[in-house]
Every structure is written in C-alpha cells, then in structure tokens.
CSV table of C-alpha atoms in Angstrom, one decimal:
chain,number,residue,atom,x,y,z
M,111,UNK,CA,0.0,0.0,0.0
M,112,UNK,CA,1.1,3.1,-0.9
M,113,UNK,CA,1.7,6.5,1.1
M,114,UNK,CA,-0.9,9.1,-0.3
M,115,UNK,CA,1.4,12.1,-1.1
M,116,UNK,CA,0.1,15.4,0.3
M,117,UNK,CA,0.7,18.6,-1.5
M,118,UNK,CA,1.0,22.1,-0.1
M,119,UNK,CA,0.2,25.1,-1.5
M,120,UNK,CA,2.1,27.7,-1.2
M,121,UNK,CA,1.6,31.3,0.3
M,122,UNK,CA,1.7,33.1,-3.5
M,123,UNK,CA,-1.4,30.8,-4.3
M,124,UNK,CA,-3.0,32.2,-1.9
M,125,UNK,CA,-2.4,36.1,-2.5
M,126,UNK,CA,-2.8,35.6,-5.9
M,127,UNK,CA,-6.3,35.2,-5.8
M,128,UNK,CA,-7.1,37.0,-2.4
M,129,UNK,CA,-9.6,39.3,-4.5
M,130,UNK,CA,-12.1,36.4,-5.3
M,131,UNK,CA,-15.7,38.1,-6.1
M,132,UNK,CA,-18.0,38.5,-2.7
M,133,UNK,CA,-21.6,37.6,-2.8
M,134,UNK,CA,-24.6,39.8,-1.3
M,135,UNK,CA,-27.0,38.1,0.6
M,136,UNK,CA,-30.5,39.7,1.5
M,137,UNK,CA,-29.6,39.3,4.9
M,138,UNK,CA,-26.6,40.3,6.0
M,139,UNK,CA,-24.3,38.0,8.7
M,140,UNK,CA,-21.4,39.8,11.0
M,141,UNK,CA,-18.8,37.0,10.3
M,142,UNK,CA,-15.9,38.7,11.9
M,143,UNK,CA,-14.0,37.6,14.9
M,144,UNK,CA,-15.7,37.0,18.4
M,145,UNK,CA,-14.3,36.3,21.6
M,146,UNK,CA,-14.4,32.6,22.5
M,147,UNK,CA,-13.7,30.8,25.9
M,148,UNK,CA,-11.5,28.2,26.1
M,149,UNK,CA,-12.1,25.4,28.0
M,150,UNK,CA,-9.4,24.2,30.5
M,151,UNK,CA,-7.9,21.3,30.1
M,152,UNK,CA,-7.1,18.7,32.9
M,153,UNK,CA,-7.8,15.6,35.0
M,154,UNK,CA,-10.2,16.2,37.5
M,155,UNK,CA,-9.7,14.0,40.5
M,156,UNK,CA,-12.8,14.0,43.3
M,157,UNK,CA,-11.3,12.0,45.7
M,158,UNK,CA,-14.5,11.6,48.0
M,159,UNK,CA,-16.1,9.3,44.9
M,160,UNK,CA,-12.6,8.1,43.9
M,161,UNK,CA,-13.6,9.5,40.4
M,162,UNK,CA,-11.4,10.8,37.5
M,163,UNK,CA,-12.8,12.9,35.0
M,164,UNK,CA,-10.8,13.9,32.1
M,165,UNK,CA,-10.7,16.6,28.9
M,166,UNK,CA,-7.6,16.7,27.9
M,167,UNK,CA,-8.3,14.9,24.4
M,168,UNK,CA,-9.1,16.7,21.3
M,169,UNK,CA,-13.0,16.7,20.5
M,170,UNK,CA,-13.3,16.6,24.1
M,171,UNK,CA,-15.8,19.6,25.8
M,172,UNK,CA,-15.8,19.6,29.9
M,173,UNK,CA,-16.0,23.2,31.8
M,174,UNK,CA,-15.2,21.9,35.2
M,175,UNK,CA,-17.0,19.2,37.5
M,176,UNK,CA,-18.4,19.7,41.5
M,177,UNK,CA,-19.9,17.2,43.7
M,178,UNK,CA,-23.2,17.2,44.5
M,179,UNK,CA,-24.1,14.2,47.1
M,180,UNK,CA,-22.3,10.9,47.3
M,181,UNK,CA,-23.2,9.1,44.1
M,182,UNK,CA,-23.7,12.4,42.0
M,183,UNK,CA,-21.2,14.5,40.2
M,184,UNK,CA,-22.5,17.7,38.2
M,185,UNK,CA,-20.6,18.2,34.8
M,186,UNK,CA,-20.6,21.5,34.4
M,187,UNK,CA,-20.8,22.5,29.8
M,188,UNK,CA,-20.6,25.9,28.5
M,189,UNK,CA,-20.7,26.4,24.5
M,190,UNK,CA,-17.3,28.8,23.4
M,191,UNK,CA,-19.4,32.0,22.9
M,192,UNK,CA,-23.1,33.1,22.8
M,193,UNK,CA,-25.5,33.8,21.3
M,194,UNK,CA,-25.0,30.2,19.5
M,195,UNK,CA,-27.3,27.8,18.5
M,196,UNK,CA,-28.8,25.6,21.0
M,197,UNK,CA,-26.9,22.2,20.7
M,198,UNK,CA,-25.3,21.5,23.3
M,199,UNK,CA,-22.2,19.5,23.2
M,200,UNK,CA,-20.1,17.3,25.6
M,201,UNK,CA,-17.4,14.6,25.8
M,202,UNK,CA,-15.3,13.4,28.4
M,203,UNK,CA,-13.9,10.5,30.3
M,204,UNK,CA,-14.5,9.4,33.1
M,205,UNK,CA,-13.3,6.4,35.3
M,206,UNK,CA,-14.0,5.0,39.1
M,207,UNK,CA,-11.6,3.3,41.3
M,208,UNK,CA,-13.8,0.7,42.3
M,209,UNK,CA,-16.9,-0.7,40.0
M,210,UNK,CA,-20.2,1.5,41.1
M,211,UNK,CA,-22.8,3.0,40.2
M,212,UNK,CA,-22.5,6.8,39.6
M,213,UNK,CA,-24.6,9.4,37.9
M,214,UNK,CA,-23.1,12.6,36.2
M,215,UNK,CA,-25.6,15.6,35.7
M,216,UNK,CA,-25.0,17.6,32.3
M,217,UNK,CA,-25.5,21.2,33.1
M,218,UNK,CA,-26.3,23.7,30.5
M,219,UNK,CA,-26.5,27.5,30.4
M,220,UNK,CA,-30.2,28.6,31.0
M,221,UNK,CA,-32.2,28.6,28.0
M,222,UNK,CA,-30.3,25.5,26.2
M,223,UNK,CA,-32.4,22.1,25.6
M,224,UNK,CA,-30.7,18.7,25.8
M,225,UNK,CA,-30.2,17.5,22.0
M,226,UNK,CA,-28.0,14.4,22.0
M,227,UNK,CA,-28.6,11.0,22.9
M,228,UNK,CA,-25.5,10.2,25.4
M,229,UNK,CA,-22.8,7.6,23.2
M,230,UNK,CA,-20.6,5.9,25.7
M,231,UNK,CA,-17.4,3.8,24.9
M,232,UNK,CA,-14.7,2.1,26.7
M,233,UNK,CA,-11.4,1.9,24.5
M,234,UNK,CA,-12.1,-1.8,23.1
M,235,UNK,CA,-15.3,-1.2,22.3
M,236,UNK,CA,-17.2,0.6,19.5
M,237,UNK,CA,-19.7,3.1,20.2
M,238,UNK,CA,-23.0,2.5,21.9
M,239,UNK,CA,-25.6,5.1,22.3
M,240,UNK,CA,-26.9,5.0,26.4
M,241,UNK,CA,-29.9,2.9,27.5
M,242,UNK,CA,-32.6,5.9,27.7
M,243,UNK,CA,-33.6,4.6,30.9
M,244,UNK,CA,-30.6,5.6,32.3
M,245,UNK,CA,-30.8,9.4,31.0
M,246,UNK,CA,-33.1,11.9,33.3
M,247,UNK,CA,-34.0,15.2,32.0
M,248,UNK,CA,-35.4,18.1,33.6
M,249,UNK,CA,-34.6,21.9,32.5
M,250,UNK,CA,-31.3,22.3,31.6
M,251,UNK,CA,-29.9,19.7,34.0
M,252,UNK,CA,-29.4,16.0,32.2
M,253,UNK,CA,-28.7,13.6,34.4
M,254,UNK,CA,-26.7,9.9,33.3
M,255,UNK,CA,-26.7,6.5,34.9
M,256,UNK,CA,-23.5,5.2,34.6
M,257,UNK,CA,-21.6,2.6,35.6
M,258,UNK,CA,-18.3,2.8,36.3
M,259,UNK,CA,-14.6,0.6,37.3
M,260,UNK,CA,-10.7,1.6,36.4
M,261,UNK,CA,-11.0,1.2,32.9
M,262,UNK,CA,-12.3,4.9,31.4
M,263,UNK,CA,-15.5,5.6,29.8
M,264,UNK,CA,-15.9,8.2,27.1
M,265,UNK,CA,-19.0,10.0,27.3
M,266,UNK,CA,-19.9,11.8,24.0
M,267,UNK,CA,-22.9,13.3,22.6
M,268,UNK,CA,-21.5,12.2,19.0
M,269,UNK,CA,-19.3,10.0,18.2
M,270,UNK,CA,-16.2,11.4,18.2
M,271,UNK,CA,-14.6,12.4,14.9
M,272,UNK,CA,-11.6,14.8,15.4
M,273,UNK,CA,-9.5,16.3,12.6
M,274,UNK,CA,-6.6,13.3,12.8
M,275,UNK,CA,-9.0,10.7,12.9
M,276,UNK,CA,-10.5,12.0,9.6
M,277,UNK,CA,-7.4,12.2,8.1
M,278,UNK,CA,-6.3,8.3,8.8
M,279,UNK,CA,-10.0,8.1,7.3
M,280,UNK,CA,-9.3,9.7,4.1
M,281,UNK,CA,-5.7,8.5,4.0
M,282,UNK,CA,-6.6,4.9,4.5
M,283,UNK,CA,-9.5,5.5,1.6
M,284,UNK,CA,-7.7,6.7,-1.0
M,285,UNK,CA,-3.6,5.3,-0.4
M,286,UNK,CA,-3.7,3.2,-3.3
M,287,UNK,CA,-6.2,5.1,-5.8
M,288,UNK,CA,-3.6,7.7,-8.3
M,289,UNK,CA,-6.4,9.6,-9.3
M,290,UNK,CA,-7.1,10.8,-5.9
M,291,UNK,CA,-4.8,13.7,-4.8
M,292,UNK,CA,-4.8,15.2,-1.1
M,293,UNK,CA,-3.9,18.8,-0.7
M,294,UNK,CA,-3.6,20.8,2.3
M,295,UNK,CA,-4.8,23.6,0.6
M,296,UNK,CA,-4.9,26.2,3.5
M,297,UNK,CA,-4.7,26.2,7.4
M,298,UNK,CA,-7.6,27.2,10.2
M,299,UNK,CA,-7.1,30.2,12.2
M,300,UNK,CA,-5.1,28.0,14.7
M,301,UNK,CA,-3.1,26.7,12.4
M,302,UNK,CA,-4.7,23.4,11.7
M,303,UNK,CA,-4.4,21.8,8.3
M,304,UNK,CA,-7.4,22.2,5.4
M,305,UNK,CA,-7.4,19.0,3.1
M,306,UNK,CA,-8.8,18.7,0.0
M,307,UNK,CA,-9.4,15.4,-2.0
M,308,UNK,CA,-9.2,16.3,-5.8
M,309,UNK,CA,-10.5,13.3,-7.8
M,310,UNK,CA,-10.8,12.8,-11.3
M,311,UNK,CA,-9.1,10.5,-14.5
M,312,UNK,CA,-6.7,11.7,-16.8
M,313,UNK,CA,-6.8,15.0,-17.6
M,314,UNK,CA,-9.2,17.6,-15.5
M,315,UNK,CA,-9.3,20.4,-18.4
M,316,UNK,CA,-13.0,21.4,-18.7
M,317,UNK,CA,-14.0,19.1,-16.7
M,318,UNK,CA,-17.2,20.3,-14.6
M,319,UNK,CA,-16.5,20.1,-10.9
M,320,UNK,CA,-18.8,18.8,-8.1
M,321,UNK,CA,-18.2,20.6,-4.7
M,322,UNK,CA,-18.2,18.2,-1.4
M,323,UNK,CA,-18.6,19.9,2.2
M,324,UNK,CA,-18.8,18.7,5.3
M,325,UNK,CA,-17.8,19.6,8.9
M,326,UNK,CA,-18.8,23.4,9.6
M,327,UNK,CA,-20.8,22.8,12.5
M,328,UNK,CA,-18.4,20.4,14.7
M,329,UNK,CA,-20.8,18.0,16.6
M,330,UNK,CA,-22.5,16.7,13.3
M,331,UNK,CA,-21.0,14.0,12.6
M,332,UNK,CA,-23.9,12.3,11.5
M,333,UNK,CA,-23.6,14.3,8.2
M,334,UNK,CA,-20.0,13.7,8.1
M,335,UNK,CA,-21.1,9.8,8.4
M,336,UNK,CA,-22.8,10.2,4.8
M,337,UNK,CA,-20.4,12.3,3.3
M,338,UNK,CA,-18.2,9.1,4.2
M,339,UNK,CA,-20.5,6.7,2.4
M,340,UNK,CA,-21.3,9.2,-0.6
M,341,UNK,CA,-17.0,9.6,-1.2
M,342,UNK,CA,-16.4,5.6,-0.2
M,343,UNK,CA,-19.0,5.4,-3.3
M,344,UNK,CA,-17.4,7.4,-5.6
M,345,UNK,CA,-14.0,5.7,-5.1
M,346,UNK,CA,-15.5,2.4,-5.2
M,347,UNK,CA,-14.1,1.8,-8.8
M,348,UNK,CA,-17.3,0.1,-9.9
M,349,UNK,CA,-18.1,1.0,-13.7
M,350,UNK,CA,-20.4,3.5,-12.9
M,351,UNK,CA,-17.5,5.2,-10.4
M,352,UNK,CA,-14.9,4.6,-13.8
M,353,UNK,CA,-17.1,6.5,-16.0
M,354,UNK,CA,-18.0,8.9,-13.6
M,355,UNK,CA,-14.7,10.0,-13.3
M,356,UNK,CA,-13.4,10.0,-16.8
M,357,UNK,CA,-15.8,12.1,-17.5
M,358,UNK,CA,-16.2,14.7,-14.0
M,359,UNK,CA,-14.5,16.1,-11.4
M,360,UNK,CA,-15.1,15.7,-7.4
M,361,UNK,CA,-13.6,18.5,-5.1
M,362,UNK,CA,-14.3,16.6,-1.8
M,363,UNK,CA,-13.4,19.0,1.7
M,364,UNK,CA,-13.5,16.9,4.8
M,365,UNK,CA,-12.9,19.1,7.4
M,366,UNK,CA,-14.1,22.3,7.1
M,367,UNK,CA,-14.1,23.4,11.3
M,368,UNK,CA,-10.7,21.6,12.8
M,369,UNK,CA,-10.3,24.1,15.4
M,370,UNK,CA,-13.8,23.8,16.6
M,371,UNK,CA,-14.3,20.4,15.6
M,372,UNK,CA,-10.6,19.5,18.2
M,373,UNK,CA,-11.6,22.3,20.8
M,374,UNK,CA,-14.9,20.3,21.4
M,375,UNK,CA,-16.4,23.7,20.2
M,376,UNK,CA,-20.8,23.5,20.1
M,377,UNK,CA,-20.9,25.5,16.5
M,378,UNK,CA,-18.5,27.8,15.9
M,379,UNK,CA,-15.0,27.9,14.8
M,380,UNK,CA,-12.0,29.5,17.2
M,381,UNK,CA,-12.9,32.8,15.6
M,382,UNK,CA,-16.3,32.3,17.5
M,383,UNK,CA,-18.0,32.8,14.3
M,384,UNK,CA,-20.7,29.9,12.4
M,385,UNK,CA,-18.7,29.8,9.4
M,386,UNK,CA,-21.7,28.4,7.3
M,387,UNK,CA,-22.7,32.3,7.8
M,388,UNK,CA,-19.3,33.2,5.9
M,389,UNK,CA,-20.3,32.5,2.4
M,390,UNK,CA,-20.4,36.1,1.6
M,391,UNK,CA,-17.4,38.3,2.6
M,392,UNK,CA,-15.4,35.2,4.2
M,393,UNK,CA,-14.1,36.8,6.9
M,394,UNK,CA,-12.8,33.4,8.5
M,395,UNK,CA,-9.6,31.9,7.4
M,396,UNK,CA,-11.3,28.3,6.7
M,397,UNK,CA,-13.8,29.9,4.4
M,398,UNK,CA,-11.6,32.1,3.2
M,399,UNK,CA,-9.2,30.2,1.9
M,400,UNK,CA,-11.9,27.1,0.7
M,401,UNK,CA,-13.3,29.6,-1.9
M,402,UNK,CA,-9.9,30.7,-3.1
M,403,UNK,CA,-9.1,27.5,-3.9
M,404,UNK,CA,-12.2,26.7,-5.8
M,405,UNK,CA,-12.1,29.7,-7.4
M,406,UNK,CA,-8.8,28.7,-8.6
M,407,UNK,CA,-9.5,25.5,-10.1
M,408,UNK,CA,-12.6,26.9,-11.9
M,409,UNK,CA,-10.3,29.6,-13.5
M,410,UNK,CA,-6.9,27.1,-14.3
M,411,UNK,CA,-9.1,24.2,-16.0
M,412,UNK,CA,-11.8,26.1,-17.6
M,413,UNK,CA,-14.3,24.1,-15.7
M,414,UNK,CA,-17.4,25.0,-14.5
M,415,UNK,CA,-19.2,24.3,-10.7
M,416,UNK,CA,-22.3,22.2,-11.1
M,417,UNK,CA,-23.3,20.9,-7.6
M,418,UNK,CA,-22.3,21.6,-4.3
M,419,UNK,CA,-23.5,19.5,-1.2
M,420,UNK,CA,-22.7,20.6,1.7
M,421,UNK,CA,-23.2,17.6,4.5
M,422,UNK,CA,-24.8,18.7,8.4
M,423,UNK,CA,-27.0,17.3,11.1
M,424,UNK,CA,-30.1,18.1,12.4
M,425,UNK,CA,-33.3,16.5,14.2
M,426,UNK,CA,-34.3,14.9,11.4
M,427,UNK,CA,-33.5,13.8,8.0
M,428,UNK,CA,-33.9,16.7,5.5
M,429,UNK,CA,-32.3,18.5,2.1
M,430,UNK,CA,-32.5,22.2,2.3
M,431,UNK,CA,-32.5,23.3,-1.4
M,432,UNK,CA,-32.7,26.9,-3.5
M,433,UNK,CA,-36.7,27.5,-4.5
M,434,UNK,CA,-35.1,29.6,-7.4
M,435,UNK,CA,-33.1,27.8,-9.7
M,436,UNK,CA,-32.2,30.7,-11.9
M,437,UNK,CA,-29.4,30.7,-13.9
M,438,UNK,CA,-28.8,26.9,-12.8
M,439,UNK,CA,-26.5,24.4,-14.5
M,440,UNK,CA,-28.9,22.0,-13.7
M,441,UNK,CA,-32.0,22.9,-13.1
M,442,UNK,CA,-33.8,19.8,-12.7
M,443,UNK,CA,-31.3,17.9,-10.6
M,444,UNK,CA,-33.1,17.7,-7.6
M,445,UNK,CA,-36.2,16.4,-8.7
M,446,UNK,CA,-34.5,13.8,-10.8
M,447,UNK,CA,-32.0,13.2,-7.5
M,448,UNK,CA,-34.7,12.9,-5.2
M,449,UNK,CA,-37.2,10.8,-7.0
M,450,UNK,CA,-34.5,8.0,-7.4
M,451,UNK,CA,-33.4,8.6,-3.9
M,452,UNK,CA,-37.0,7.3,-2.9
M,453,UNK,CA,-36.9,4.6,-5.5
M,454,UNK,CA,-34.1,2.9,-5.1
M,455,UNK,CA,-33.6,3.5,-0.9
M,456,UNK,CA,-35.7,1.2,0.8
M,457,UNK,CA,-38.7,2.9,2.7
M,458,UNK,CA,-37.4,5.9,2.4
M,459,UNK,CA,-39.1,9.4,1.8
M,460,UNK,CA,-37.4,12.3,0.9
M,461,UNK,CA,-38.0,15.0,2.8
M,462,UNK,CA,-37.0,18.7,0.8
M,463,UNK,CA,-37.5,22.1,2.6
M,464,UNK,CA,-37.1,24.3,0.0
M,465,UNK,CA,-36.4,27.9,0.4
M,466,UNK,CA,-34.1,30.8,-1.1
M,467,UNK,CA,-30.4,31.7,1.2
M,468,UNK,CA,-31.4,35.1,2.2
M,469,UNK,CA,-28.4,34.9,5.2
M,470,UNK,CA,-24.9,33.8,3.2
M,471,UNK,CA,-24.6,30.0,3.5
M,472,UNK,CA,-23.2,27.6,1.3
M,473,UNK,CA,-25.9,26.5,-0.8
M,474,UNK,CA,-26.6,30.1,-1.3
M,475,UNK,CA,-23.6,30.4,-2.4
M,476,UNK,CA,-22.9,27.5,-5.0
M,477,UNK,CA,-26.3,29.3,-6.7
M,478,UNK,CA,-25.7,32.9,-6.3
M,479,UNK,CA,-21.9,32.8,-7.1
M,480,UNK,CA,-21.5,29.8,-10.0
M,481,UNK,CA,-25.2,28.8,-11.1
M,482,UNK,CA,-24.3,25.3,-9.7
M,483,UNK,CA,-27.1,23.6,-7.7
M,484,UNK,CA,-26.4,24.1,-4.3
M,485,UNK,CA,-27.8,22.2,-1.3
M,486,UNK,CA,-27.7,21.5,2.6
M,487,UNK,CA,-27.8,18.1,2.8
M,488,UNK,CA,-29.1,17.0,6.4
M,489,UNK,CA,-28.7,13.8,8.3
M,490,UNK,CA,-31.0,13.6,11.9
M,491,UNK,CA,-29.0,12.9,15.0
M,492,UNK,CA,-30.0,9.9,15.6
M,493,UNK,CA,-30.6,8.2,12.3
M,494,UNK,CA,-29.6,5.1,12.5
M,495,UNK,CA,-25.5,4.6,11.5
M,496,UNK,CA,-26.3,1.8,9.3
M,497,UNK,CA,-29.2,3.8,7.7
M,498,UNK,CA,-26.8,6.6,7.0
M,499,UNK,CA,-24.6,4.5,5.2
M,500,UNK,CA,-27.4,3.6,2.9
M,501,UNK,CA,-28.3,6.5,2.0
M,502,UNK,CA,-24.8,7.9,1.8
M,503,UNK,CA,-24.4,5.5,-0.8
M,504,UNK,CA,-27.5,5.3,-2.7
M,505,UNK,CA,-27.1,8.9,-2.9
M,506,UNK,CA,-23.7,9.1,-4.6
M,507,UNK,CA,-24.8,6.3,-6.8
M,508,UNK,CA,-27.9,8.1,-8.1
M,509,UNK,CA,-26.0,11.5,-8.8
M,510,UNK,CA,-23.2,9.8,-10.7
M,511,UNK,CA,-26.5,8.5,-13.3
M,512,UNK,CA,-27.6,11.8,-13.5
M,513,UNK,CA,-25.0,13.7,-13.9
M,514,UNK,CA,-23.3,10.8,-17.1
M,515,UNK,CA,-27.0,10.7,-18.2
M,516,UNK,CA,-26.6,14.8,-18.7
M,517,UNK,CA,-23.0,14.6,-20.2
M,518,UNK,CA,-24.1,11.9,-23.0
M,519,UNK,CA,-27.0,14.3,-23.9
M,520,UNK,CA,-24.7,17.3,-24.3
C-alpha cells in the first residue's frame, strides 16, 4: 500500500487570488472575529467518589465538575461564545476506582435544551448510544446513569470524529487510488491543516466540478457519516464510479471546522464565528481560503461548478435546497436526484425544505456565485449509522447516473 502524497500550497497561491468576487446576501451576517472561551484542560480527580474525569483529548468539551451528594457528580458545559445555536455538546472520560454505580448531571447554560442522545465507549469497544432509561432530563440539567470501574469511559454526545482521525479516514480510503490527490490547501485560524481530495481520470481540463462539504458545524458527525458513504462510493471503482470520473470532477473538503471540531467547540469555529454564515465576505480563514481555492480551479481548467452539497445534522433527516433555480447548470437535478433517492432506498421518503439563502450559507452560495445547484444536505441525530450508510451511498450512486446521463445528452 502506498503512502498518499500530500501537497501544499504555497503562500503566493493564496495572495494571488485573495480578491475572489463576494456575494450579497438579502440578509446580512457579521462574520468577523468574536471572543471565545477556552475550556481548561485537565484531569479532575474527586477523591471523596474516587472519580477521575478527564478533557484533555481533542473533541473533548468539559467546563469543570463539583460534587453534589455521594453518588452524583455535576458536569458543568458551557458552548465557546453566545449567542449560539442551542446544541449543546459534551465529551469526556470518566473512570472510578472501584466498580459502582455513579450518575453525572450535564449542566447547561439557562435557555439551552438537551439535544443528543449520550454515546458511551470504553477503549475496546465501539460506540453505543446510552440505554434511555438511564438518562433523566429536567430543564437544563441531564442527568446519566453510569456505571463505572478503572478502565475509562468516554462520554460523548457524537461519536467522536476529530481532525486526525478524519485524516487516517481519508488516508486509509484513497492510499492506493492515483487519481485521488490530497492537498492541504490552507490552514484554520489555529493553524490546523485544510485538506482537500481532488478526484478525477486523466486530464481535468473542462472538466465540470462537483463541490463536497462537510464539517462546519463540529458535533454533526452524523452528516460527516454520509459524506463518508457518498465519497467511499465514488471511489469504489465500480463502472459506474470509472465512467464517472473519466468524465467529471469531485472537489471533496472533509474538514471544514478543525479548530472547533478539536476544541470540542458546540458551532463555531476559534474565531467564534458559524462559518456556514461566511459564504459572503469570508471573513474566516477556513472559508476564506476554501473559496480561493475553488475559485482557482474553476479559472486554471476552464471548468465549470455544477453541484455543491454541503453535508450537516439536524433532528431529522432533511435537504435544504434553493426554491429559485435561476441561472442553474442544472435545473432539474433535484427532482430527478430525489425521485430515485425514494426509489431505489428502501422505505425511504425524501423530505426537501425548499427555500431561497437570504443569510450567506453555502448553498446560497454554489447558486448565487457559480449557477451550480447548491444544497444543505441534512442527516437527523440519531438516524440510525447503518441507515446513513445507505443513504450515503444510494445517494452518490444516483447523482453519478444523472449527472453521465446529462454529459451523453450534451
């Protein structure tokens, strides 16, 4: 097995094209920097319930832990900076020196509802989400039923999926596949790295490019999860993948948010800012640079955007999509998309909320800026993993039709 090579870009790519074109939006989003908190990392020890407690891992997001009666310890989470959308996330370890029972309260600021399901792990094990017997909730106080011995549990309301973990992900994908080249095309505001997977056979003149997003918002990993499945598709090297390819070109961005995804951050990135509000002036580093680059490509190879998908989570499953489709490249994609989506996923419905970007978000965006089709595509929290693959794959399998079926008409 080959090591995938990873290219850099240097800093004179990235002044040359610091002018790219801004996009008004209806409404208007301050995107620039915010103060954040950070979190302190440590071991907490609370000796009176011979517990350990334990942040100091990337993804992880503790604010500090008191004891509030002998078989109850309060686990005290704050998001990075407010206001912020009201998801509140945690993860932390947590071990006992003798096997008990022990239950840790989640408390939240005022005004913020519980939103995930509790996933527990210990480091053998895969991920399990937590009985819902054992989870209490009243106001902003959750409370877990755990039980606990020496070996640590990880507590997590996501799986955790932290910026090196993708990277052995997408690494491990694509090592042996040549026509898949990894570029750190930029780096976050803390310095993390911004990879790009640029896929496509032989030559990538004119070739029209597909946009892939994921990982704005860090606690969805549920969207990340399809965005998995939809790229493991594409590089599956099946006939329909081989012609896909030969004939189209996938920009695939993994990891949009490392700094908030590795700071255990609730939305934002560590310029406190919702970056999926940046799509206008991009004020952020991450989106910043992410639109240089494709603006770049589009301009070297002559090509032009068709479809971006952007991959979050939500409550439920959903695809947030442009009512107008002026000026689109393809302007009956989605119904085509979706109608085989229902066909060919078992019991499945498609659920579309349609509605123009009036604040500056991606798929407003893709339309706005390029005339590509541009949509927010939604996975629900707790949609089950095995479901996501599914429809991850399904997915990827039905655009590639569409999209050859458009390129043999033309």
């Amino acid at each position: 097995m080959r090591t995938l090579p990873i290219f850099f870009f240097s800093a004179g790519f990235l002044i040359s094209c610091s002018s790219v074109r801004t996009v008004d939006f209806e409404t208007p989003v301050d995107t620039s920097d915010k103060q954040i908190t950070f979190q302190e990392r440590q071991v907490y020890f609370q000796e009176d319930l011979g517990l350990v407690v334990d942040n100091t891992f990337d993804g992880a997001r503790l604010n500090g832990i008191e004891k509030l009666n002998d078989s109850t310890i309060k686990a005290i989470i704050r998001p990075e900076n407010e206001p912020i959308n009201s998801s509140p996330y945690y993860a932390f370890k947590i071990a006992s020196n003798t096997p008990k029972k022990v239950y840790v309260s989640l408390e939240y600021p005022k005004g913020h509802a519980h939103r995930y399901v509790p996933k527990v792990k210990k480091p053998t094990e895969e991920w399990e989400a937590l009985d819902p017997s054992k989870t209490f909730i009243m106001d902003s106080l959750v409370t877990l039923e755990l039980l606990l011995d020496k070996e640590p549990t990880l507590i997590a309301a996501q799986e955790l999926q932290t910026s090196e973990q993708v990277k052995e992900w997408y690494h491990d994908l694509s090592s042996d596949k040549g026509y898949v080249r990894a570029y750190i095309y930029g780096t976050s505001k803390m310095g993390r790295e911004l990879p790009v997977l640029d896929i496509y056979h032989g030559g990538k003149a004119n070739k029209p490019i597909i946009v892939l997003l994921t990982r704005q918002h860090p606690p969805e990993v549920t969207g990340f999860f399809a965005f998995k499945a939809f790229l493991e598709t594409v590089l599956d090297d099946s006939e329909l993948s081989k012609a896909f390819l030969d004939t189209h070109r996938i920009l695939a961005f993994p990891m949009l948010n490392p700094d908030g995804v590795d700071l255990g951050h609730w939305r934002h990135n560590a310029g406190g800012v919702d970056t999926n509000r940046d799509w206008s002036k991009y004020r952020q580093p991450e989106i910043r640079q992410t639109v240089e680059f494709i603006e770049e490509q589009l301009k070297n190879d002559g090509a032009r955007l068709l479809l971006g998908l952007d991959f979050h989570s939500t409550y439920k499953d959903v695809f947030y999509t442009n009512t107008s489709q002026e000026g689109s490249a393809l302007p009956h994609f989605e119904k085509d998309w979706f109608s085989a989506l229902g066909e060919n996923i078992p019991d499945y419905k498609v659920n579309e909320s349609s509605g123009n970007s009036t604040k500056p978000v991606s798929k407003g965006w893709f339309l706005k800026r390029h005339g590509a089709v541009g949509i927010t595509y939604e996975i629900g929290d707790n949609t089950p993993r095995d479901r996501i693959r599914t429809i991850g794959r399904v997915s990827a399998q039905e655009m590639m039709k569409i999209l050859r079926s458009n390129t043999n008409l033309n």
